[in-house]
Structures are given as structure tokens and as C-alpha cells.
Tab-separated table of C-alpha atoms in Angstrom:
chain	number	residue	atom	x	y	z
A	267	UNK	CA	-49.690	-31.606	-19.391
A	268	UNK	CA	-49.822	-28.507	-17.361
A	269	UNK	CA	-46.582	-26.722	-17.367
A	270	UNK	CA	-44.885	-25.549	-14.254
A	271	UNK	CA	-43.696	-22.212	-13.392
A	272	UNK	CA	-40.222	-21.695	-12.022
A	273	UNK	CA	-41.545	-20.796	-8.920
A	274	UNK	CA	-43.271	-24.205	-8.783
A	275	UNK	CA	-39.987	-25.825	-9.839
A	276	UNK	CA	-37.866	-24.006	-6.865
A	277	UNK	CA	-40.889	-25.189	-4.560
A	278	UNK	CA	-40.687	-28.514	-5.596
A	279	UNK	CA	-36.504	-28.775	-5.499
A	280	UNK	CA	-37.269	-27.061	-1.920
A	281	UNK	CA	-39.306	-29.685	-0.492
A	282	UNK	CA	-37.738	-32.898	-1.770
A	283	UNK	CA	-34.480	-31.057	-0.530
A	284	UNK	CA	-35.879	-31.135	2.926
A	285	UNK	CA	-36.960	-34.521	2.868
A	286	UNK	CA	-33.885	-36.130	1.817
A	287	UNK	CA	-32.866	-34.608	5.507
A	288	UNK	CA	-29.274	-34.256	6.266
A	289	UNK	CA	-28.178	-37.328	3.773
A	290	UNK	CA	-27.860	-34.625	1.353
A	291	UNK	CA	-26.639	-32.314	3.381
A	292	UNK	CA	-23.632	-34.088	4.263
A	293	UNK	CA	-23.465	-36.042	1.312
A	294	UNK	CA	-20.155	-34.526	-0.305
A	295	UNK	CA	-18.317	-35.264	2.761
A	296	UNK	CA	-15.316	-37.996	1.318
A	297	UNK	CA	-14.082	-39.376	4.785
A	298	UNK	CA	-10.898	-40.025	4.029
A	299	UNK	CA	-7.412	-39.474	5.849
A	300	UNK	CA	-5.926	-38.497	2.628
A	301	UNK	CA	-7.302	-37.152	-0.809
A	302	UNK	CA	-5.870	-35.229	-3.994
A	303	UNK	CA	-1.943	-35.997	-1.801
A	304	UNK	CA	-3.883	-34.016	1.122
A	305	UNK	CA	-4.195	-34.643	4.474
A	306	UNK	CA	-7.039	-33.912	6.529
A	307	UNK	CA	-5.962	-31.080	7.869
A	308	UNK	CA	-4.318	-29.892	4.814
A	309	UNK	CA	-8.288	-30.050	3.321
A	310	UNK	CA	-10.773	-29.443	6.051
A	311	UNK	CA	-7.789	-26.649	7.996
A	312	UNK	CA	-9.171	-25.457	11.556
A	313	UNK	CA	-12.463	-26.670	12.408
A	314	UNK	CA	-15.039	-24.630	13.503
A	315	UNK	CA	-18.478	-25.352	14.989
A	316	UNK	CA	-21.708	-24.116	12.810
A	317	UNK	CA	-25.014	-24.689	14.417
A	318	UNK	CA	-24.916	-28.102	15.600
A	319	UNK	CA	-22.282	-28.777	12.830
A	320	UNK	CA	-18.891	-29.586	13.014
A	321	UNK	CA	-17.385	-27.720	10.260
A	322	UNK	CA	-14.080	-27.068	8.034
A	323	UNK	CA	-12.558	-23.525	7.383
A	324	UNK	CA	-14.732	-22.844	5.101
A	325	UNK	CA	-18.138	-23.546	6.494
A	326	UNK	CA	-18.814	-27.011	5.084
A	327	UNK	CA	-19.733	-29.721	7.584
A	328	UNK	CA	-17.478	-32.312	8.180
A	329	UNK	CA	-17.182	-35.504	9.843
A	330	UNK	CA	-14.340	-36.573	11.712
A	331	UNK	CA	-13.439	-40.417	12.679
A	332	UNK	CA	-10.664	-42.060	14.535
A	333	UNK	CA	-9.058	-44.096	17.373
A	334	UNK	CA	-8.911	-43.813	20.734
A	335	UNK	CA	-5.616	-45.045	22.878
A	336	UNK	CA	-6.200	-46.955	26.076
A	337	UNK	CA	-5.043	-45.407	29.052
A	338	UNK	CA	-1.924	-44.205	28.777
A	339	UNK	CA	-0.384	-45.084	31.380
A	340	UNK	CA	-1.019	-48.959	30.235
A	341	UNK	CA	-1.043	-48.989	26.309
A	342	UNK	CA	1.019	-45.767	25.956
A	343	UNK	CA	3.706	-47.603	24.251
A	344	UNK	CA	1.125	-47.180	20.998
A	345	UNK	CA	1.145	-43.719	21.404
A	346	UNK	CA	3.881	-43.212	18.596
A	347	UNK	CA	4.581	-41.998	14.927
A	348	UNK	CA	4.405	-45.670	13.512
A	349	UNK	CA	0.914	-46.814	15.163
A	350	UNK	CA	-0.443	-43.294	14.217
A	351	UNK	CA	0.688	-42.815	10.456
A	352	UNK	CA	-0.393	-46.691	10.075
A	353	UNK	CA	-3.636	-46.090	11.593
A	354	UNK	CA	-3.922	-42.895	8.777
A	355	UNK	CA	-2.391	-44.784	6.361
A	356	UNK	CA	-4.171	-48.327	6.489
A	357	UNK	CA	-7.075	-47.305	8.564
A	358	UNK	CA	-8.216	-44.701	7.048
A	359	UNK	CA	-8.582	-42.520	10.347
A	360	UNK	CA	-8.398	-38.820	10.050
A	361	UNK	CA	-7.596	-38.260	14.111
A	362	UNK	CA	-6.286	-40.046	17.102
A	363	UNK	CA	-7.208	-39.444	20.752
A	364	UNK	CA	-4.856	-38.828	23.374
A	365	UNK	CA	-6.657	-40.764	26.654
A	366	UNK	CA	-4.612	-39.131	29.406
A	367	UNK	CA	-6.278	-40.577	32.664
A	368	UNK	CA	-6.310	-38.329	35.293
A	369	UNK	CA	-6.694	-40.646	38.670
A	370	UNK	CA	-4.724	-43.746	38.664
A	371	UNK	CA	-2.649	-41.584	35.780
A	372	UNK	CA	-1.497	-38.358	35.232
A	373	UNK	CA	-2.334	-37.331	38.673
A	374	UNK	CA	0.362	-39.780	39.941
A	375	UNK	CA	2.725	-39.374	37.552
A	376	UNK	CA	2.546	-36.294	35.310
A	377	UNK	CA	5.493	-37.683	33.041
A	378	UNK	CA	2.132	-39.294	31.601
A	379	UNK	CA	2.069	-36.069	29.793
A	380	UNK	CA	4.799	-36.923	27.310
A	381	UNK	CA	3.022	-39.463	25.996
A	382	UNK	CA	0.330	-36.456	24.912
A	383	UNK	CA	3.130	-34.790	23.484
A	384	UNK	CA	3.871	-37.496	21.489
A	385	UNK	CA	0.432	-37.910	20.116
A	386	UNK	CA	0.421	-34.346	19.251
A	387	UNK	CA	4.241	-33.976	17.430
A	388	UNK	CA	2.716	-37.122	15.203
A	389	UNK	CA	-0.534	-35.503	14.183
A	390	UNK	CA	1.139	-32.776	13.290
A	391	UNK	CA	3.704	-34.529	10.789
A	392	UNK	CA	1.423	-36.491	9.520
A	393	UNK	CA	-1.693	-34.437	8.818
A	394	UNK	CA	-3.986	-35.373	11.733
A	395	UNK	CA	-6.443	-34.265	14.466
A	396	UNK	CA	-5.951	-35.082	17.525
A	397	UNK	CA	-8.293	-35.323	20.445
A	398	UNK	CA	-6.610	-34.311	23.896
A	399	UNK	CA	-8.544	-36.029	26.108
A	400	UNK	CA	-8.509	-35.542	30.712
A	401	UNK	CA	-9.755	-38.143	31.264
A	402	UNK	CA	-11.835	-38.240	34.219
A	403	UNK	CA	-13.264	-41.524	34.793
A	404	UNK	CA	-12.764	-42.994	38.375
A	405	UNK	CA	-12.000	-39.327	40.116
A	406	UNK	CA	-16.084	-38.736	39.222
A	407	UNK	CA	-15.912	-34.753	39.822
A	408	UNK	CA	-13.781	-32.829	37.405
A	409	UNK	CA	-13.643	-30.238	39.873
A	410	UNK	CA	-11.599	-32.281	41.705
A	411	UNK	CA	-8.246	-31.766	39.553
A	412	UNK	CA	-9.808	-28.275	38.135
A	413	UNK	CA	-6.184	-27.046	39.565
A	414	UNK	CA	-4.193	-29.312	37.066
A	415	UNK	CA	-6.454	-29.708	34.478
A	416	UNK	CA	-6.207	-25.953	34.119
A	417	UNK	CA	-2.562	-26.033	34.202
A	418	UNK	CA	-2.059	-29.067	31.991
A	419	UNK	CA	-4.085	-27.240	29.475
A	420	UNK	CA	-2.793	-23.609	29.660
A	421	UNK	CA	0.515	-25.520	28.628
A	422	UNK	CA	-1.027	-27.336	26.081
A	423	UNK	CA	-2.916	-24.461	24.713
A	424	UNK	CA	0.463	-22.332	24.819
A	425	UNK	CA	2.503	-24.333	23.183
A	426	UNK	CA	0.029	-25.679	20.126
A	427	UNK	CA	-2.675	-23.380	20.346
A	428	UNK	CA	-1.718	-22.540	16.802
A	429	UNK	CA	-1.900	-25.588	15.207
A	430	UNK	CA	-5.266	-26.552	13.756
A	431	UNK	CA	-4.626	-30.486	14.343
A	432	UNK	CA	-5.255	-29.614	18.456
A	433	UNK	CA	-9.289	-30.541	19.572
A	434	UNK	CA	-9.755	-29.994	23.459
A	435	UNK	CA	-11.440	-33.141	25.229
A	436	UNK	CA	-11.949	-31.535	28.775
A	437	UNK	CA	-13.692	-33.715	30.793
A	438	UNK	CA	-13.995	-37.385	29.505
A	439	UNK	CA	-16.300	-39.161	31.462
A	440	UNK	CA	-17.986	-37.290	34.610
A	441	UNK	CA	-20.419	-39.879	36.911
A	442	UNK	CA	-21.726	-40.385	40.008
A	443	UNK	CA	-25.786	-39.165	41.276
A	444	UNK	CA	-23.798	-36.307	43.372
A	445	UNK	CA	-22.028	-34.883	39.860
A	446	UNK	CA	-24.331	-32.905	38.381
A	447	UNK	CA	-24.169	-30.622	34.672
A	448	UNK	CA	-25.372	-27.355	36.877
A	449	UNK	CA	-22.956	-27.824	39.876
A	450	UNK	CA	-19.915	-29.556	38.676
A	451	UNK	CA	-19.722	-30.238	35.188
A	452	UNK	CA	-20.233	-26.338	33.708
A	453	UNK	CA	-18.260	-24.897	36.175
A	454	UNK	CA	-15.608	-26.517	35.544
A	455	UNK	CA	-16.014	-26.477	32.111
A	456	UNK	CA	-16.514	-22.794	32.016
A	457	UNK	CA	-13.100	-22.311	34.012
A	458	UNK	CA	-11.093	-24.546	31.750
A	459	UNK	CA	-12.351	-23.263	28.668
A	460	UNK	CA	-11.263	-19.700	29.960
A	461	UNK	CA	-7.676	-21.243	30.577
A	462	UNK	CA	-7.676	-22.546	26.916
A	463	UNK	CA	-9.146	-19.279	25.275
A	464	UNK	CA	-6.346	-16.872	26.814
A	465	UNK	CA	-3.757	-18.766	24.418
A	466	UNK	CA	-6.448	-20.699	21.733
A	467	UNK	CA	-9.318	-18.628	21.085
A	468	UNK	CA	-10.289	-20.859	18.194
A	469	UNK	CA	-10.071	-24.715	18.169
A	470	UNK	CA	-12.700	-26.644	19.270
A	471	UNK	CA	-13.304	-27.643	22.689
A	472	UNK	CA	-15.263	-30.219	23.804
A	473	UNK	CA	-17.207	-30.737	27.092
A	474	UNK	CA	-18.408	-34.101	29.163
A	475	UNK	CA	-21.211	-34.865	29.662
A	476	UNK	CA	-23.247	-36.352	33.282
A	477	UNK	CA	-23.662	-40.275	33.987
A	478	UNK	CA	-20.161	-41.120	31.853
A	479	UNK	CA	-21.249	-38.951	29.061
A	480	UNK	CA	-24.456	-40.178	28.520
A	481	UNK	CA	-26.483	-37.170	29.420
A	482	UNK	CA	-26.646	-34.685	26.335
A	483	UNK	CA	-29.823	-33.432	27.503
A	484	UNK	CA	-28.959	-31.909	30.513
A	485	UNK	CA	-26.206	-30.142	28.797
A	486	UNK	CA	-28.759	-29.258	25.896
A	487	UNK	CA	-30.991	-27.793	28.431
A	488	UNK	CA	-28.133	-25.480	29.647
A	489	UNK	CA	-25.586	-25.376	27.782
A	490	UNK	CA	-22.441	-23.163	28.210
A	491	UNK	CA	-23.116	-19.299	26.713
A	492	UNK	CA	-21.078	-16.816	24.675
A	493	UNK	CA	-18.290	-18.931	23.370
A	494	UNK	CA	-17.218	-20.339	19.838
A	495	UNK	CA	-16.613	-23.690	18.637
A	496	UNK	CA	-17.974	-25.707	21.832
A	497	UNK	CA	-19.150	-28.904	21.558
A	498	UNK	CA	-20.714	-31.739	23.411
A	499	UNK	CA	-19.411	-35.896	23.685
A	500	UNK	CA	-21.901	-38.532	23.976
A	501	UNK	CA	-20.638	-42.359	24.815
A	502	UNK	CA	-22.368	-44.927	24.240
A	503	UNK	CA	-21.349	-49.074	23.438
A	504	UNK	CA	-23.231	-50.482	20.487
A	505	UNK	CA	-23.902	-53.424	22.847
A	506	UNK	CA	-25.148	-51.685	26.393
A	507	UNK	CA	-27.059	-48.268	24.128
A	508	UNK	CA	-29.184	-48.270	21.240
A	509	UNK	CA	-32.361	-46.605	20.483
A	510	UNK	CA	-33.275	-45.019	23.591
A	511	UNK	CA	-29.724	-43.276	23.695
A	512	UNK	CA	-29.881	-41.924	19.912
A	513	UNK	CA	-33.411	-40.602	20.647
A	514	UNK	CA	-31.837	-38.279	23.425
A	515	UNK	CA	-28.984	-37.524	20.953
A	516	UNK	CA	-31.299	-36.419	18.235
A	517	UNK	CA	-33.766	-34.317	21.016
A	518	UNK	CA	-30.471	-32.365	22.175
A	519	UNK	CA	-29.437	-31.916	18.699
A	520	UNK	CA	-33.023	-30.369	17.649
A	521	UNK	CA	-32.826	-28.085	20.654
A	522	UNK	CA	-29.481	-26.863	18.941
A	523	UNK	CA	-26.540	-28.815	20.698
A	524	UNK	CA	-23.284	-29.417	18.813
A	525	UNK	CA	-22.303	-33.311	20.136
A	526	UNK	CA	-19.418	-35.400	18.901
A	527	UNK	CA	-18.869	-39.229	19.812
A	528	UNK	CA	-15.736	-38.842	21.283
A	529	UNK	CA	-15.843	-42.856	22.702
A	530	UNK	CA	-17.742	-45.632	21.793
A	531	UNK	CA	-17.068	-49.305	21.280
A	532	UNK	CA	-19.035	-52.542	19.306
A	533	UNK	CA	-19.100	-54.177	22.422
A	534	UNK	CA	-20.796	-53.808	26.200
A	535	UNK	CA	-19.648	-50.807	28.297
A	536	UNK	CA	-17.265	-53.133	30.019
A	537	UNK	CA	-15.495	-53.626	26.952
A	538	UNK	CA	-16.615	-57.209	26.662
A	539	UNK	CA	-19.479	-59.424	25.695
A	540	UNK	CA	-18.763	-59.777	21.947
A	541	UNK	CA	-18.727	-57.732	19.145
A	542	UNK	CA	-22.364	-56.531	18.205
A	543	UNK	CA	-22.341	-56.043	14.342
A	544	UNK	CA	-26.037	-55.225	13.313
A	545	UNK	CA	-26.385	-52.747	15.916
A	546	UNK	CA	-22.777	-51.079	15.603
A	547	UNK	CA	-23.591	-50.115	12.048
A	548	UNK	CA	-27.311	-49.323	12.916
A	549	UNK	CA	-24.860	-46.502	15.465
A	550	UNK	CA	-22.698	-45.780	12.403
A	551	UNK	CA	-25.548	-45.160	9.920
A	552	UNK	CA	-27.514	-42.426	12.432
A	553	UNK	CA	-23.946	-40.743	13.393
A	554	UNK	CA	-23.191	-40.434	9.383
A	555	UNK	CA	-26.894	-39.335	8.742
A	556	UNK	CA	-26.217	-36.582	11.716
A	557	UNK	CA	-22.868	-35.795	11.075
A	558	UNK	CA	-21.724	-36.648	14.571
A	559	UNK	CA	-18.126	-37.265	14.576
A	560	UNK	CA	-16.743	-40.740	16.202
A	561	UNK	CA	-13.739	-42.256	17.790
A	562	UNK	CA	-13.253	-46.006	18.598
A	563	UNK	CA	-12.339	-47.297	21.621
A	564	UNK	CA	-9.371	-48.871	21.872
A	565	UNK	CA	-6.485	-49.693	20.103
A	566	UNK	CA	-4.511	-51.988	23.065
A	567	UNK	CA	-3.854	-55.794	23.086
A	568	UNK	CA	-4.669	-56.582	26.091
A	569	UNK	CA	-7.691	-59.020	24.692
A	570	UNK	CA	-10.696	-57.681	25.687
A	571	UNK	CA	-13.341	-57.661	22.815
A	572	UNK	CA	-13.591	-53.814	22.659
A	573	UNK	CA	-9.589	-53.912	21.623
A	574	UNK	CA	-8.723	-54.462	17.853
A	575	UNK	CA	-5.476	-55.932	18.744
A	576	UNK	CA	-5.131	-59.732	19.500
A	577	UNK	CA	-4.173	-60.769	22.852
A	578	UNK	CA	-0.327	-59.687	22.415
A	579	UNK	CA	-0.172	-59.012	19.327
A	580	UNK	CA	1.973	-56.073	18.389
A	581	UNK	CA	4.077	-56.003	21.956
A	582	UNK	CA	6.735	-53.810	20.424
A	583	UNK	CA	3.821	-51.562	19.160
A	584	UNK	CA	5.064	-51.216	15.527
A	585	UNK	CA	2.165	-50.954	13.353
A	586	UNK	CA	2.277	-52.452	9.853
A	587	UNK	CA	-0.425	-54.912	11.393
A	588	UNK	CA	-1.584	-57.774	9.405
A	589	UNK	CA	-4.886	-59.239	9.842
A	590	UNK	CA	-3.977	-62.224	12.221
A	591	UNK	CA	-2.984	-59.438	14.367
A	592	UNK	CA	-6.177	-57.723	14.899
A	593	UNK	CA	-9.267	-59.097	17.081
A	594	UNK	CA	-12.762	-59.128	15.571
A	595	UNK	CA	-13.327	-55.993	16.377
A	596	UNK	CA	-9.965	-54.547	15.089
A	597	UNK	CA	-11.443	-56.393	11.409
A	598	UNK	CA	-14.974	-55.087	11.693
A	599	UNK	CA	-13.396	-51.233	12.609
A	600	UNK	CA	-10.810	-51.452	10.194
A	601	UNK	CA	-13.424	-52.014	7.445
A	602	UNK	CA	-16.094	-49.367	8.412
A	603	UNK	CA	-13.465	-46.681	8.810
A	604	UNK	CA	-11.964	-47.852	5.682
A	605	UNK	CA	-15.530	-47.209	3.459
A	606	UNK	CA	-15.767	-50.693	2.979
A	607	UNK	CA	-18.910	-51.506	5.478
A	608	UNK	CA	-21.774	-50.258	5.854
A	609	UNK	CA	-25.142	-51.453	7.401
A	610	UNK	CA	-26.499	-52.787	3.623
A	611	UNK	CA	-23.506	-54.202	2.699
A	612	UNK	CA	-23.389	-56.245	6.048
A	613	UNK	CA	-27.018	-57.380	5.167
A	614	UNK	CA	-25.918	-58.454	2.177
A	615	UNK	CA	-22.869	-60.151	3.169
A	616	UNK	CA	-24.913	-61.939	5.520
């Protein structure tokens, strides 16, 4: 048999390297809230963003998963130490997100805002990220509370800008045909991120998206120049978004756009309809295969399908939940973000 040269070796190792595609890149990449007696943050430190990548101190891509609250002005009451360290602890979940509604919520009654500082004081102690998320759902135009957002985060970015647990969610979910990336969504981007850098010019920031964050192309198109560790959120609901959705992520990430999931459900986008296994983990597989970070919508009880808490369940929002107190969702989350499901293993178990 012919021998090979080592030139013809490196070739070979070369090409099968680039058809395994970013399964072996990201391949080393453990996924768990605690390792070795470290947390998270005590492993991966301040994240940085790398190409489309989002990265740990040192360079090595990373992939972040968690939990979303409700709105906080409804479920805040899980905003606390116990539901977050049991979420860490039993979940699995390296971060927790903050959803600070801005209409019908902080606008109203900016005492809202303890309930962030809450979420933040926990991650800290107990070794996670946490996403602060404005969330701008049913006020449409972020440039309508560009004033307070820009205060609410100066004071955020002043007071834990030094803390690598703090992600910046800036603009949750911007909609409407008259809100548009060009005119609404980068300027106000582009002002809040300017707020954030004068007291945090390193942790990552991340920027809505048009049409409830479902519009990564626009953003990839144009996105926002000459700054560090930005970032883009897609949403999507396993049961409402499939294929034609992930083909737009995976255009905007070939034309170079960093995007992390910063809300999605296994149910419709109303938070209803049932929860849709096969295509869920179909979600979960491309995210992994991408390294696009994730958070779960919601952790509440107030029984719709997209919750994992039973109707009720927890009321004194405790933690140390057993399974009779989650919904199917809260089972079929629980599991993924625990390593215990994947998309063959579900076939199987089927």
C-alpha cells in the first residue's frame, strides 16, 4: 500500500476536520452549572464574543442555557435565592433571566426594579449568569422609554459592571410594520449600549431583534459597528417556528452575526397548544450544533403549557420542586437541560 506523506496526513485530518462542522468544534463544551466544585462563572469567567461565538475568558466557545422568569411584575415572587440555586442545583441551568417588562411594568412602577436586583445578588452567590432583560413587548418602539432604559441601565451598569455574572438584554421583543432595525431598533441600541460602555466596557450586550425578535437578517445586514462583545437574540416557539426560522438563523450567522436564543418555548407563541417534543429537540440539536445559547420561557404557575410549573403549584415559590409539581413542559425542560434528552434518545424512548 502506498504510504502517505505527512503532508497528506495533515490534509486528510484537515478535511475530515471541516466536515465534522462545528460538532467538533464545540464538542468539549460540558454544559453543566457546576463541575470540578466550580461554578459557571468560576470556569467559563467573563464572556466575550469571538466571531459569531460566544466565548469564555479564554477564547473557547461556550454555550450558555437557562430560565427565563415571567413578567415580573406577575411571577416575581420566583425571582429569589431558593428558585435560582434550585434551578442551578437540580436543573442544571448555568443562568437565569431577569424579564423586567417595561409597559404594563417597570414603567408604572419602577420598584419592579428590585426584583432585578434580586436576580442579580443570587447569581452572584451562587455562581450564575444572569440575563437583564427590558423587556419591550407591548410598548413596540424601544425608543419610546430610550429615557429610562438608559437610566435603568447606567445604574445597573454602575453598580455591577464588574461582575462577570451581568449579560445586557436591551431590547426584548421590538414589533410592529412601523418598527424598523434602521430607524428604531439600532438607534436605540447604539444609545444604550453607549450608556452601558461608560461604566461596563466588557460584558456582553445583547440587542432585539424586528417582528418580536424574529428578524436576524435585517440586523445581519446592518449590524451595529465598532463595539465588542455584541450579540444578537432570536425567538422563536418550537410549535409556531421551525425550519424556515433556523434557515434565516444559519444565513445571518454565515454572514458573521453573533445570535443567542434569549426566549423560546416547546409550545405555540401564545404559550399554549401543547408541548411539541420532536420538534423542540429538532431546535435543541441545531442550537447545540451552532453553539447558540438558549433560555426557556417560563418558570410561573399560572398553567399555561409554556410554564413548567403546575397550575399552583409552588405558591410560596420555594423551590425544592418535586415532579408532581412541574407541568409537561417543566419534565421535558428539566431533562434536556439536565443532559438527559436529546433528539435520539427521544426516538428511542419512543
Amino acid at each position: 500500500m502506498k504510504k502517505l506523506s505527512i503532508v497528506s496526513i495533515a490534509l486528510a485530518v484537515f478535511v475530515l476536520a471541516a466536515s465534522c462542522g462545528d460538532k467538533g468544534k464545540y464538542a468539549g463544551d460540558s454544559h453543566l452549572a457546576i463541575e470540578d466544585g466550580k461554578t459557571v462563572v468560576e470556569r467559563y469567567g467573563s464572556l466575550q464574543v469571538i466571531g459569531t461565538d460566544l466565548c469564555d475568558q479564554n477564547g473557547k466557545p461556550v454555550q450558555i442555557r437557562g430560565m427565563s422568569s415571567h413578567g415580573l411584575q406577575w411571577y416575581g415572587k420566583y425571582a429569589n435565592k431558593d428558585v435560582i440555586k434550585w434551578l442551578r442545583d437540580d436543573w442544571n441551568c448555568q443562568a437565569w433571566r431577569a424579564a423586567l417588562y417595561t409597559q404594563g411594568g417597570y414603567i408604572g412602577n419602577p420598584v419592579l426594579k428590585d426584583k432585578v436586583i434580586t436576580s442579580i445578588e443570587a447569581c452572584i452567590e451562587t455562581g450564575m449568569y444572569v440575563l437583564v432583560d427590558w423587556h419591550v413587548l407591548g410598548d413596540k418602539d424601544p425608543l419610546l422609554y430610550a429615557v429610562d432604559a438608559e437610566d435603568f441601565f447606567t445604574e445597573i451598569a454602575q453598580k455591577y459592571g464588574d461582575k462577570a455574572n451581568i449579560i445586557y438584554e436591551i431590547c426584548n421583543e421590538p414589533n410592529g410594520k412601523n418598527v424598523t432595525w434602521k430607524d428604531n431598533i439600532k438607534p436605540y441600541a447604539e444609545r444604550i449600549i453607549a450608556a452601558i460602555r461608560k461604566y461596563d466596557p466588557d460584558n456582553v450586550i445583547i440587542v432585539g431583534t424586528p417582528n418580536w425578535s424574529g428578524d436576524v437578517l435585517s440586523a445581519a445586514r446592518d449590524p451595529i459597528l465598532n463595539q465588542k462583545n455584541i450579540m444578537y437574540t432570536v425567538h422563536f416557539y418550537t410549535g409556531s417556528q421551525g425550519r424556515e426560522r433556523r434557515a434565516e438563523i444559519k444565513k445571518a450567522l454565515l454572514k458573521g452575526l453573533p445570535i443567542f436564543a434569549t426566549e423560546w418555548g416547546c409550545t405555540k407563541d401564545s404559550g399554549d397548544g401543547g408541548v411539541f417534543e420532536k420538534e423542540t429537540l429538532q431546535w435543541i440539536e441545531f442550537l447545540r450544533e451552532n453553539n447558540i445559547s438558549w433560555i426557556n420561557w417560563s418558570v410561573n404557575n399560572k398553567g399555561e403549557d409554556s410554564g413548567v410549573l403546575k397550575f399552583n403549584a409552588d405558591r410560596n415559590a420555594k423551590g425544592n420542586w418535586k415532579e408532581e409539581d412541574l407541568s409537561k413542559a417543566g419534565v421535558f425542560i428539566r431533562r434536556i437541560l439536565r443532559n438527559e434528552l436529546d433528539y435520539a434518545t427521544w426516538k428511542k424512548e419512543k
